[in-house]
Coordinates of C-alpha atoms in Angstrom, one line a residue:
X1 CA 0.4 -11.1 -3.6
X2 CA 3.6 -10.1 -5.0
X3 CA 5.4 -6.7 -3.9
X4 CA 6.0 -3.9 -5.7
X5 CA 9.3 -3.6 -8.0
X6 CA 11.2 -0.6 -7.3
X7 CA 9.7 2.3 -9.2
X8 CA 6.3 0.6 -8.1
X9 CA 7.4 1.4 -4.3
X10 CA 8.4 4.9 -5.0
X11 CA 4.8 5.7 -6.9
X12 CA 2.5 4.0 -4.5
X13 CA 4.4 6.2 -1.2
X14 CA 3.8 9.1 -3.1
X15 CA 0.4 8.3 -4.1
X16 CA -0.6 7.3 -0.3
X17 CA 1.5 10.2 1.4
X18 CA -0.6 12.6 -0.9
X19 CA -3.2 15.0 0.8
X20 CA -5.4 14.8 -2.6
X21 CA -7.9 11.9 -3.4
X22 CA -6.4 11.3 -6.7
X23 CA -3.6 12.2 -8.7
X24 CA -2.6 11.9 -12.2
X25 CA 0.8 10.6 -14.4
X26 CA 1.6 14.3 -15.0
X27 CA 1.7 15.4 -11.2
X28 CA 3.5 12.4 -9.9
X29 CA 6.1 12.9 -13.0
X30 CA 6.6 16.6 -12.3
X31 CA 7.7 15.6 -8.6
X32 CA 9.8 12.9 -9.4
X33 CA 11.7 14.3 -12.2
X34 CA 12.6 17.1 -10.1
X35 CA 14.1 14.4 -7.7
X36 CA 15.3 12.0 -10.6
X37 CA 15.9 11.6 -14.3
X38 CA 12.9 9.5 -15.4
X39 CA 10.7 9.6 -18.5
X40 CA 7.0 10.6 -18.5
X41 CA 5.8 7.3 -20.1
X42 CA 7.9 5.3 -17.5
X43 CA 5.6 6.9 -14.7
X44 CA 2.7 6.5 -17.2
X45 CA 3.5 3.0 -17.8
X46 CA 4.2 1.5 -14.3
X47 CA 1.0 3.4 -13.2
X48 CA -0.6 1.5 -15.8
X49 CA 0.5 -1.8 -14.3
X50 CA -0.4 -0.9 -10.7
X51 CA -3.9 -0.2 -12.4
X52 CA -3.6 -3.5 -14.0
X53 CA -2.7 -5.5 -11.1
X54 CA -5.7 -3.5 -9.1
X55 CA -3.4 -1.8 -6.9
X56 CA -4.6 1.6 -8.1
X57 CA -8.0 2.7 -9.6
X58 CA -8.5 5.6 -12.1
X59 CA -11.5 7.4 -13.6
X60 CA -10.9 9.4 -16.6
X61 CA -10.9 12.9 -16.3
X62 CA -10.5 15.1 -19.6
X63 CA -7.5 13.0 -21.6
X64 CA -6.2 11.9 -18.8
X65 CA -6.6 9.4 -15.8
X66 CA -6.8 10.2 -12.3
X67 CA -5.7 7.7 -10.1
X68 CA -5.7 6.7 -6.1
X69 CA -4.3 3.6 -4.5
X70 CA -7.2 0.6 -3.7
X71 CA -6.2 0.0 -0.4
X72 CA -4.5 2.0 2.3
X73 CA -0.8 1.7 3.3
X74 CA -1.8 0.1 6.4
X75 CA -4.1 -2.6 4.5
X76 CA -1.5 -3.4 2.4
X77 CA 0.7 -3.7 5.3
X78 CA -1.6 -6.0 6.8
X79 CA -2.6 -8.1 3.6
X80 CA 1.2 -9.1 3.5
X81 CA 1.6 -9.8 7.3
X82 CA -1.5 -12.3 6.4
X83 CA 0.5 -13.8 3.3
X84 CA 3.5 -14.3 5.5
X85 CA 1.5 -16.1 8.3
X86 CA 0.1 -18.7 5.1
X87 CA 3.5 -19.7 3.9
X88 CA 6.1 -19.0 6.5
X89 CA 5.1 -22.4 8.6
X90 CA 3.1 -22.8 11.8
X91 CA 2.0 -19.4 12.0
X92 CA 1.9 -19.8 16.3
X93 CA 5.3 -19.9 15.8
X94 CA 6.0 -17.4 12.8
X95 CA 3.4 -14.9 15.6
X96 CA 5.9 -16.0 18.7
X97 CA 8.5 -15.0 16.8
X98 CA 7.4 -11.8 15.4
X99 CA 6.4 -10.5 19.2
X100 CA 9.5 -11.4 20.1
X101 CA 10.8 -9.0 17.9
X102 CA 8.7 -6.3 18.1
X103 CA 9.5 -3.0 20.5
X104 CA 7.4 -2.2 24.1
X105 CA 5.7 0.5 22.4
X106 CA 4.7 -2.0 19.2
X107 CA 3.7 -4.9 21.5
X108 CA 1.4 -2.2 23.6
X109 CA -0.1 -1.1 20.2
X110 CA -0.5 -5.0 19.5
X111 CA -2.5 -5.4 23.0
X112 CA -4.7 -2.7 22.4
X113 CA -5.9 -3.9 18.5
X114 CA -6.4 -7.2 20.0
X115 CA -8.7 -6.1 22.4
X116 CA -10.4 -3.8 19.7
X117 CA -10.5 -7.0 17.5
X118 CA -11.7 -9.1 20.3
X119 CA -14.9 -6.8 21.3
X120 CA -15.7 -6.2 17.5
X121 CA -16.0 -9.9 17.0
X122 CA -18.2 -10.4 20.7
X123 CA -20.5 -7.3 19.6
X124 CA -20.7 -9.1 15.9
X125 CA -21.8 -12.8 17.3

């Protein structure tokens, strides 16, 4: 999985800080031109691509499309912490060092979604 480009950043933190299911071009380029000078078929286009690249789903709705990220912030979050553990070596060691790096309150939250993980899997078997 590749990360966003810039713009591609900025559009899917709007789109997942959003209190709406869906959105479309025109409402994400009315609050980012008031913030920015950008044109309406650059948001239109990098949308497009994010669609494209299945990072965003859309539904048409009268002319235009409605769209809504395919995966939370959090799942995304976690998809490239997985990618990471694939290429950056032996991923006990790439883990070590990550805990060693992470805060109290971070390794606490670490402990408890281990042991959510952990009794998931022993119900599931």
């Amino acid at each position: 999985m590749r990360g966003f480009g810039d713009l591609e950043a900025v559009l899917m933190d709007r789109l997942w800080d959003r209190d709406v299911d869906s959105t479309t071009v025109r409402e994400l380029f009315d609050e980012l031109s008031a913030e920015r000078d950008i044109a309406y078929t650059t948001v239109m286009s990098t949308m497009d691509n994010l669609h494209r690249k299945g990072w965003l789903a859309r539904q048409r709705d009268g002319r235009a499309y409605r769209y809504w990220p395919t995966m939370t912030r959090e799942e995304h979050s976690a998809q490239l912490m997985h990618e990471a553990l694939g290429i950056g070596g032996r991923s006990d060691l790439v883990l070590s060092h990550f805990v060693d790096r992470i805060s109290d309150d971070e390794f606490a939250g670490l402990r408890a979604a281990l042991r959510r993980v952990a009794t998931r899997r022993s119900v599931e078997k």
